[in-house]
PDB file of C-alpha atoms in Angstrom:
ATOM      1  CA  MET A 698     104.529 200.855  55.268  1.00  0.00           C
ATOM      2  CA  SER A 699     105.092 204.598  55.569  1.00  0.00           C
ATOM      3  CA  ARG A 700     102.243 206.729  56.847  1.00  0.00           C
ATOM      4  CA  LEU A 701     103.506 209.486  54.574  1.00  0.00           C
ATOM      5  CA  PRO A 702     102.479 209.105  50.920  1.00  0.00           C
ATOM      6  CA  ASP A 703     105.255 209.176  48.376  1.00  0.00           C
ATOM      7  CA  GLY A 704     105.275 211.586  45.461  1.00  0.00           C
ATOM      8  CA  VAL A 705     104.716 215.328  45.472  1.00  0.00           C
ATOM      9  CA  TYR A 706     104.500 217.068  48.855  1.00  0.00           C
ATOM     10  CA  LEU A 707     103.097 220.597  48.818  1.00  0.00           C
ATOM     11  CA  VAL A 708     104.301 223.129  51.376  1.00  0.00           C
ATOM     12  CA  LEU A 709     101.333 225.488  51.202  1.00  0.00           C
ATOM     13  CA  ASP A 710     102.933 228.834  52.042  1.00  0.00           C
ATOM     14  CA  ALA A 711     100.319 231.486  52.806  1.00  0.00           C
ATOM     15  CA  ASP A 712     102.656 234.375  51.966  1.00  0.00           C
ATOM     16  CA  VAL A 713     103.685 232.941  48.591  1.00  0.00           C
ATOM     17  CA  CYS A 714     100.039 232.235  47.754  1.00  0.00           C
ATOM     18  CA  ALA A 715      99.026 235.784  48.691  1.00  0.00           C
ATOM     19  CA  ALA A 716     101.803 237.321  46.580  1.00  0.00           C
ATOM     20  CA  ALA A 717     100.546 235.317  43.592  1.00  0.00           C
ATOM     21  CA  GLY A 718      96.927 236.279  44.234  1.00  0.00           C
ATOM     22  CA  HIS A 719      95.834 232.775  45.248  1.00  0.00           C
ATOM     23  CA  ALA A 720      93.680 231.651  48.167  1.00  0.00           C
ATOM     24  CA  PRO A 721      95.613 228.930  50.033  1.00  0.00           C
ATOM     25  CA  ALA A 722      92.595 226.650  50.377  1.00  0.00           C
ATOM     26  CA  ALA A 723      91.946 226.841  46.639  1.00  0.00           C
ATOM     27  CA  VAL A 724      95.588 226.015  45.875  1.00  0.00           C
ATOM     28  CA  ALA A 725      95.467 223.036  48.229  1.00  0.00           C
ATOM     29  CA  LEU A 726      92.301 221.705  46.614  1.00  0.00           C
ATOM     30  CA  ALA A 727      93.648 222.117  43.073  1.00  0.00           C
ATOM     31  CA  ALA A 728      96.910 220.403  44.031  1.00  0.00           C
ATOM     32  CA  VAL A 729      95.243 217.438  45.722  1.00  0.00           C
ATOM     33  CA  ARG A 730      92.873 216.983  42.788  1.00  0.00           C
ATOM     34  CA  ALA A 731      95.974 216.930  40.565  1.00  0.00           C
ATOM     35  CA  GLY A 732      97.498 214.073  42.567  1.00  0.00           C
ATOM     36  CA  VAL A 733      99.409 215.715  45.437  1.00  0.00           C
ATOM     37  CA  ARG A 734      98.990 213.537  48.517  1.00  0.00           C
ATOM     38  CA  THR A 735     100.595 215.612  51.281  1.00  0.00           C
ATOM     39  CA  VAL A 736      99.917 219.251  52.150  1.00  0.00           C
ATOM     40  CA  GLN A 737     101.893 221.069  54.840  1.00  0.00           C
ATOM     41  CA  LEU A 738     100.473 224.420  55.933  1.00  0.00           C
ATOM     42  CA  ARG A 739     103.009 227.199  56.473  1.00  0.00           C
ATOM     43  CA  ALA A 740     102.104 230.724  57.598  1.00  0.00           C
ATOM     44  CA  LYS A 741     105.237 232.052  59.252  1.00  0.00           C
ATOM     45  CA  HIS A 742     104.036 235.642  59.528  1.00  0.00           C
ATOM     46  CA  ALA A 743     100.450 234.983  60.604  1.00  0.00           C
ATOM     47  CA  GLY A 744      99.190 235.169  64.161  1.00  0.00           C
ATOM     48  CA  VAL A 745      98.199 231.949  65.855  1.00  0.00           C
ATOM     49  CA  ARG A 746      94.479 232.604  65.445  1.00  0.00           C
ATOM     50  CA  ASP A 747      94.935 233.164  61.722  1.00  0.00           C
ATOM     51  CA  GLN A 748      96.948 229.954  61.492  1.00  0.00           C
ATOM     52  CA  VAL A 749      94.131 228.019  63.135  1.00  0.00           C
ATOM     53  CA  ALA A 750      91.612 229.594  60.768  1.00  0.00           C
ATOM     54  CA  LEU A 751      93.823 228.675  57.801  1.00  0.00           C
ATOM     55  CA  ALA A 752      94.101 225.070  58.945  1.00  0.00           C
ATOM     56  CA  VAL A 753      90.338 224.814  59.320  1.00  0.00           C
ATOM     57  CA  ALA A 754      89.728 226.421  55.901  1.00  0.00           C
ATOM     58  CA  VAL A 755      92.142 224.087  54.130  1.00  0.00           C
ATOM     59  CA  ALA A 756      90.768 221.019  55.906  1.00  0.00           C
ATOM     60  CA  ASP A 757      87.247 222.059  54.918  1.00  0.00           C
ATOM     61  CA  ALA A 758      88.311 222.547  51.284  1.00  0.00           C
ATOM     62  CA  LEU A 759      89.836 219.056  51.219  1.00  0.00           C
ATOM     63  CA  ARG A 760      86.888 217.327  52.879  1.00  0.00           C
ATOM     64  CA  ASP A 761      85.505 215.912  49.630  1.00  0.00           C
ATOM     65  CA  ALA A 762      88.828 215.760  47.752  1.00  0.00           C
ATOM     66  CA  PRO A 763      90.905 212.607  47.169  1.00  0.00           C
ATOM     67  CA  PRO A 764      92.701 211.388  50.323  1.00  0.00           C
ATOM     68  CA  ALA A 765      95.686 213.510  51.371  1.00  0.00           C
ATOM     69  CA  VAL A 766      97.731 213.950  54.525  1.00  0.00           C
ATOM     70  CA  LEU A 767      97.314 217.418  56.050  1.00  0.00           C
ATOM     71  CA  LEU A 768     100.111 218.693  58.288  1.00  0.00           C
ATOM     72  CA  VAL A 769     100.767 221.941  60.140  1.00  0.00           C
ATOM     73  CA  ASP A 770     104.204 223.525  60.027  1.00  0.00           C
ATOM     74  CA  ASP A 771     105.884 223.953  63.424  1.00  0.00           C
ATOM     75  CA  ARG A 772     102.811 224.385  65.625  1.00  0.00           C
ATOM     76  CA  ALA A 773     101.282 221.409  67.410  1.00  0.00           C
ATOM     77  CA  ASP A 774      98.976 223.821  69.234  1.00  0.00           C
ATOM     78  CA  VAL A 775      97.550 225.022  65.914  1.00  0.00           C
ATOM     79  CA  ALA A 776      96.941 221.423  64.850  1.00  0.00           C
ATOM     80  CA  LEU A 777      95.185 220.691  68.145  1.00  0.00           C
ATOM     81  CA  ALA A 778      93.036 223.817  67.971  1.00  0.00           C
ATOM     82  CA  ALA A 779      92.004 223.047  64.393  1.00  0.00           C
ATOM     83  CA  ARG A 780      91.113 219.503  65.422  1.00  0.00           C
ATOM     84  CA  SER A 781      88.988 220.858  68.258  1.00  0.00           C
ATOM     85  CA  ARG A 782      86.955 222.706  65.612  1.00  0.00           C
ATOM     86  CA  GLY A 783      86.340 219.503  63.711  1.00  0.00           C
ATOM     87  CA  ALA A 784      89.117 219.847  61.131  1.00  0.00           C
ATOM     88  CA  ARG A 785      90.921 216.704  59.985  1.00  0.00           C
ATOM     89  CA  VAL A 786      94.563 217.542  60.604  1.00  0.00           C
ATOM     90  CA  ASP A 787      96.879 214.553  60.493  1.00  0.00           C
ATOM     91  CA  GLY A 788      99.943 215.913  62.221  1.00  0.00           C
ATOM     92  CA  VAL A 789     102.807 218.357  62.284  1.00  0.00           C
ATOM     93  CA  HIS A 790     106.214 218.982  60.771  1.00  0.00           C
ATOM     94  CA  VAL A 791     108.748 220.375  63.238  1.00  0.00           C
ATOM     95  CA  GLY A 792     112.106 222.051  62.822  1.00  0.00           C
ATOM     96  CA  ARG A 793     115.091 222.047  65.134  1.00  0.00           C
ATOM     97  CA  SER A 794     113.828 225.079  67.084  1.00  0.00           C
ATOM     98  CA  ASP A 795     110.302 223.677  67.534  1.00  0.00           C
ATOM     99  CA  LEU A 796     108.956 220.970  69.813  1.00  0.00           C
ATOM    100  CA  GLU A 797     110.912 217.743  69.973  1.00  0.00           C
ATOM    101  CA  VAL A 798     109.382 214.850  68.073  1.00  0.00           C
ATOM    102  CA  ALA A 799     108.410 213.001  71.272  1.00  0.00           C
ATOM    103  CA  ASP A 800     106.642 216.068  72.668  1.00  0.00           C
ATOM    104  CA  ALA A 801     104.753 216.688  69.433  1.00  0.00           C
ATOM    105  CA  ARG A 802     103.600 213.066  69.372  1.00  0.00           C
ATOM    106  CA  ALA A 803     102.605 213.176  73.045  1.00  0.00           C
ATOM    107  CA  LEU A 804     100.349 216.133  72.276  1.00  0.00           C
ATOM    108  CA  LEU A 805      98.872 214.873  69.000  1.00  0.00           C
ATOM    109  CA  GLY A 806      98.634 211.176  69.778  1.00  0.00           C
ATOM    110  CA  PRO A 807     100.253 207.972  68.554  1.00  0.00           C
ATOM    111  CA  ASP A 808      98.422 208.013  65.226  1.00  0.00           C
ATOM    112  CA  ALA A 809      99.625 211.480  64.261  1.00  0.00           C
ATOM    113  CA  VAL A 810     102.041 211.917  61.369  1.00  0.00           C
ATOM    114  CA  VAL A 811     105.126 213.709  62.702  1.00  0.00           C
ATOM    115  CA  GLY A 812     107.962 214.862  60.476  1.00  0.00           C
ATOM    116  CA  VAL A 813     111.190 216.621  61.345  1.00  0.00           C
ATOM    117  CA  SER A 814     113.701 218.667  59.372  1.00  0.00           C
ATOM    118  CA  VAL A 815     117.199 217.204  59.140  1.00  0.00           C
ATOM    119  CA  GLY A 816     120.002 219.101  57.457  1.00  0.00           C
ATOM    120  CA  ARG A 817     122.615 216.354  57.496  1.00  0.00           C
ATOM    121  CA  PRO A 818     122.992 212.730  58.585  1.00  0.00           C
ATOM    122  CA  GLY A 819     124.575 213.721  61.884  1.00  0.00           C
ATOM    123  CA  LEU A 820     121.266 215.218  63.012  1.00  0.00           C
ATOM    124  CA  LEU A 821     119.258 212.038  62.436  1.00  0.00           C
ATOM    125  CA  PRO A 822     119.219 211.102  66.152  1.00  0.00           C
ATOM    126  CA  GLU A 823     116.849 214.066  66.599  1.00  0.00           C
ATOM    127  CA  ALA A 824     114.373 212.273  64.310  1.00  0.00           C
ATOM    128  CA  ALA A 825     113.863 209.347  66.695  1.00  0.00           C
ATOM    129  CA  GLY A 826     110.156 208.567  66.779  1.00  0.00           C
ATOM    130  CA  ALA A 827     109.350 210.569  63.639  1.00  0.00           C
ATOM    131  CA  ASP A 828     107.459 209.189  60.663  1.00  0.00           C
ATOM    132  CA  TYR A 829     109.694 210.868  58.090  1.00  0.00           C
ATOM    133  CA  VAL A 830     112.513 213.371  57.735  1.00  0.00           C
ATOM    134  CA  GLY A 831     112.786 216.458  55.571  1.00  0.00           C
ATOM    135  CA  ALA A 832     116.202 216.817  53.913  1.00  0.00           C
ATOM    136  CA  GLY A 833     117.209 220.226  52.674  1.00  0.00           C
ATOM    137  CA  PRO A 834     117.569 222.715  51.415  1.00  0.00           C
ATOM    138  CA  VAL A 835     118.627 220.966  48.231  1.00  0.00           C
ATOM    139  CA  ARG A 836     119.147 224.481  46.875  1.00  0.00           C
ATOM    140  CA  LEU A 837     119.003 227.804  48.670  1.00  0.00           C
ATOM    141  CA  THR A 838     115.591 229.396  48.306  1.00  0.00           C
ATOM    142  CA  PRO A 839     114.061 232.799  49.117  1.00  0.00           C
ATOM    143  CA  THR A 840     111.023 231.175  50.720  1.00  0.00           C
ATOM    144  CA  LYS A 841     113.187 230.033  53.648  1.00  0.00           C
ATOM    145  CA  PRO A 842     116.360 232.136  53.759  1.00  0.00           C
ATOM    146  CA  GLU A 843     117.229 230.969  57.266  1.00  0.00           C
ATOM    147  CA  ALA A 844     117.711 227.374  56.113  1.00  0.00           C
ATOM    148  CA  GLY A 845     121.179 225.883  56.344  1.00  0.00           C
ATOM    149  CA  PRO A 846     123.694 225.368  53.540  1.00  0.00           C
ATOM    150  CA  ALA A 847     122.507 223.699  50.348  1.00  0.00           C
ATOM    151  CA  LEU A 848     122.737 219.896  50.439  1.00  0.00           C
ATOM    152  CA  GLY A 849     122.414 219.129  46.766  1.00  0.00           C
ATOM    153  CA  ALA A 850     121.269 215.729  45.590  1.00  0.00           C
ATOM    154  CA  ASP A 851     124.339 214.116  47.137  1.00  0.00           C
ATOM    155  CA  GLY A 852     123.308 215.439  50.543  1.00  0.00           C
ATOM    156  CA  VAL A 853     119.831 213.981  50.124  1.00  0.00           C
ATOM    157  CA  ARG A 854     121.415 210.646  49.218  1.00  0.00           C
ATOM    158  CA  ALA A 855     123.599 210.790  52.324  1.00  0.00           C
ATOM    159  CA  VAL A 856     120.543 211.316  54.534  1.00  0.00           C
ATOM    160  CA  ALA A 857     118.577 208.574  52.751  1.00  0.00           C
ATOM    161  CA  ASP A 858     121.475 206.131  53.084  1.00  0.00           C
ATOM    162  CA  ALA A 859     121.706 206.832  56.821  1.00  0.00           C
ATOM    163  CA  THR A 860     118.082 206.237  57.798  1.00  0.00           C
ATOM    164  CA  ALA A 861     115.243 203.817  57.202  1.00  0.00           C
ATOM    165  CA  LEU A 862     112.746 206.676  57.511  1.00  0.00           C
ATOM    166  CA  PRO A 863     111.175 208.139  54.364  1.00  0.00           C
ATOM    167  CA  VAL A 864     113.084 211.202  53.173  1.00  0.00           C
ATOM    168  CA  VAL A 865     111.355 214.272  51.764  1.00  0.00           C
ATOM    169  CA  ALA A 866     113.654 216.470  49.668  1.00  0.00           C
ATOM    170  CA  ILE A 867     112.950 220.214  49.754  1.00  0.00           C
ATOM    171  CA  GLY A 868     114.491 223.473  48.630  1.00  0.00           C
ATOM    172  CA  GLY A 869     114.180 225.207  45.262  1.00  0.00           C
ATOM    173  CA  LEU A 870     112.862 222.132  43.479  1.00  0.00           C
ATOM    174  CA  SER A 871     110.961 221.687  40.219  1.00  0.00           C
ATOM    175  CA  ALA A 872     109.686 218.841  38.050  1.00  0.00           C
ATOM    176  CA  ALA A 873     113.119 218.596  36.435  1.00  0.00           C
ATOM    177  CA  ASP A 874     114.576 217.446  39.777  1.00  0.00           C
ATOM    178  CA  ALA A 875     112.350 214.370  40.090  1.00  0.00           C
ATOM    179  CA  PRO A 876     114.653 211.837  38.357  1.00  0.00           C
ATOM    180  CA  THR A 877     117.771 212.883  40.257  1.00  0.00           C
ATOM    181  CA  LEU A 878     116.073 212.929  43.634  1.00  0.00           C
ATOM    182  CA  ARG A 879     114.291 209.614  43.130  1.00  0.00           C
ATOM    183  CA  ARG A 880     117.652 208.054  42.279  1.00  0.00           C
ATOM    184  CA  ALA A 881     119.061 209.669  45.431  1.00  0.00           C
ATOM    185  CA  GLY A 882     116.488 207.820  47.517  1.00  0.00           C
ATOM    186  CA  ALA A 883     113.915 210.562  48.120  1.00  0.00           C
ATOM    187  CA  HIS A 884     110.471 209.307  49.113  1.00  0.00           C
ATOM    188  CA  ALA A 885     108.832 212.595  48.180  1.00  0.00           C
ATOM    189  CA  LEU A 886     109.556 215.888  46.438  1.00  0.00           C
ATOM    190  CA  ALA A 887     108.486 218.946  48.446  1.00  0.00           C
ATOM    191  CA  VAL A 888     107.734 222.187  46.629  1.00  0.00           C
ATOM    192  CA  VAL A 889     106.578 225.654  47.592  1.00  0.00           C
ATOM    193  CA  SER A 890     106.820 228.267  44.848  1.00  0.00           C
ATOM    194  CA  ALA A 891     106.585 225.711  42.032  1.00  0.00           C
ATOM    195  CA  VAL A 892     102.878 225.395  42.901  1.00  0.00           C
ATOM    196  CA  CYS A 893     101.958 228.300  45.197  1.00  0.00           C
ATOM    197  CA  ALA A 894     103.431 230.957  42.880  1.00  0.00           C
ATOM    198  CA  ALA A 895     102.352 229.322  39.606  1.00  0.00           C
ATOM    199  CA  PRO A 896      99.694 231.082  37.498  1.00  0.00           C
ATOM    200  CA  ASP A 897      97.843 227.746  37.378  1.00  0.00           C
ATOM    201  CA  PRO A 898      98.594 225.877  40.630  1.00  0.00           C
ATOM    202  CA  GLY A 899      96.585 222.820  39.610  1.00  0.00           C
ATOM    203  CA  GLY A 900      98.371 222.534  36.283  1.00  0.00           C
ATOM    204  CA  ALA A 901     101.739 223.000  37.941  1.00  0.00           C
ATOM    205  CA  ALA A 902     100.927 220.316  40.505  1.00  0.00           C
ATOM    206  CA  ALA A 903      99.805 217.918  37.774  1.00  0.00           C
ATOM    207  CA  ALA A 904     103.088 218.429  35.907  1.00  0.00           C
ATOM    208  CA  LEU A 905     105.041 217.662  39.068  1.00  0.00           C
ATOM    209  CA  VAL A 906     102.990 214.538  39.773  1.00  0.00           C
ATOM    210  CA  ASP A 907     103.548 213.346  36.212  1.00  0.00           C
ATOM    211  CA  ALA A 908     107.288 214.035  36.403  1.00  0.00           C
ATOM    212  CA  TRP A 909     107.557 212.072  39.647  1.00  0.00           C
ATOM    213  CA  ALA A 910     105.681 209.118  38.162  1.00  0.00           C
ATOM    214  CA  ARG A 911     107.831 209.089  35.022  1.00  0.00           C
ATOM    215  CA  ALA A 912     110.986 209.178  37.147  1.00  0.00           C
ATOM    216  CA  ALA A 913     110.128 205.933  38.942  1.00  0.00           C
ATOM    217  CA  VAL A 914     113.112 203.728  39.687  1.00  0.00           C
ATOM    218  CA  PRO A 915     113.195 200.071  40.769  1.00  0.00           C
ATOM    219  CA  ALA A 916     112.876 199.620  44.514  1.00  0.00           C
ATOM    220  CA  VAL A 917     116.221 199.252  46.263  1.00  0.00           C
ATOM    221  CA  THR A 918     116.526 197.143  49.387  1.00  0.00           C
ATOM    222  CA  ARG A 919     118.737 198.811  51.941  1.00  0.00           C
TER     223      ARG A 919
END
């Protein structure tokens, strides 16, 4: 069984939240109460101390919320520092320029959830030892302009067909993408602006969770 919940996966982007006038911890809490079960913290332009403080604040906000996996984007050191302050941080999601999966797991421990970004099936060997892979961008998006070429749903399917690991689709996605991506083999639908920039983040998250549930397809044995 996967240690990563299926369904809607929120990339909690501090910059997108700030531009929309939202506190990241409040967005995370509203999303988890709406049924989101994974939250990945992303604060690309914040200093490391601010990233630690953000991780602690979000973990504190989620303390009495329904169960959810809390991950830190890129920085295993931020996850470790937040843990040292008593925050429940489950793991880290790394990109190709970050720590290797084995190094991240060595730092965070065997029970940590470790994900890795994969742009195409040929990069899957880099995911050895990971708990899941992120496939994207499905579409090009302004929240991560440095991402590689758009994969589309067919690219997500190619990654899913080439690995037994759960696949998280990401990149310019909305509730309307849930049926296509579930049919393509996605384990989860990752969103940024669809929740962080929404006037009502909790309502937006609930709509995504509902769309994912309604798009359920029969399990396929690979």
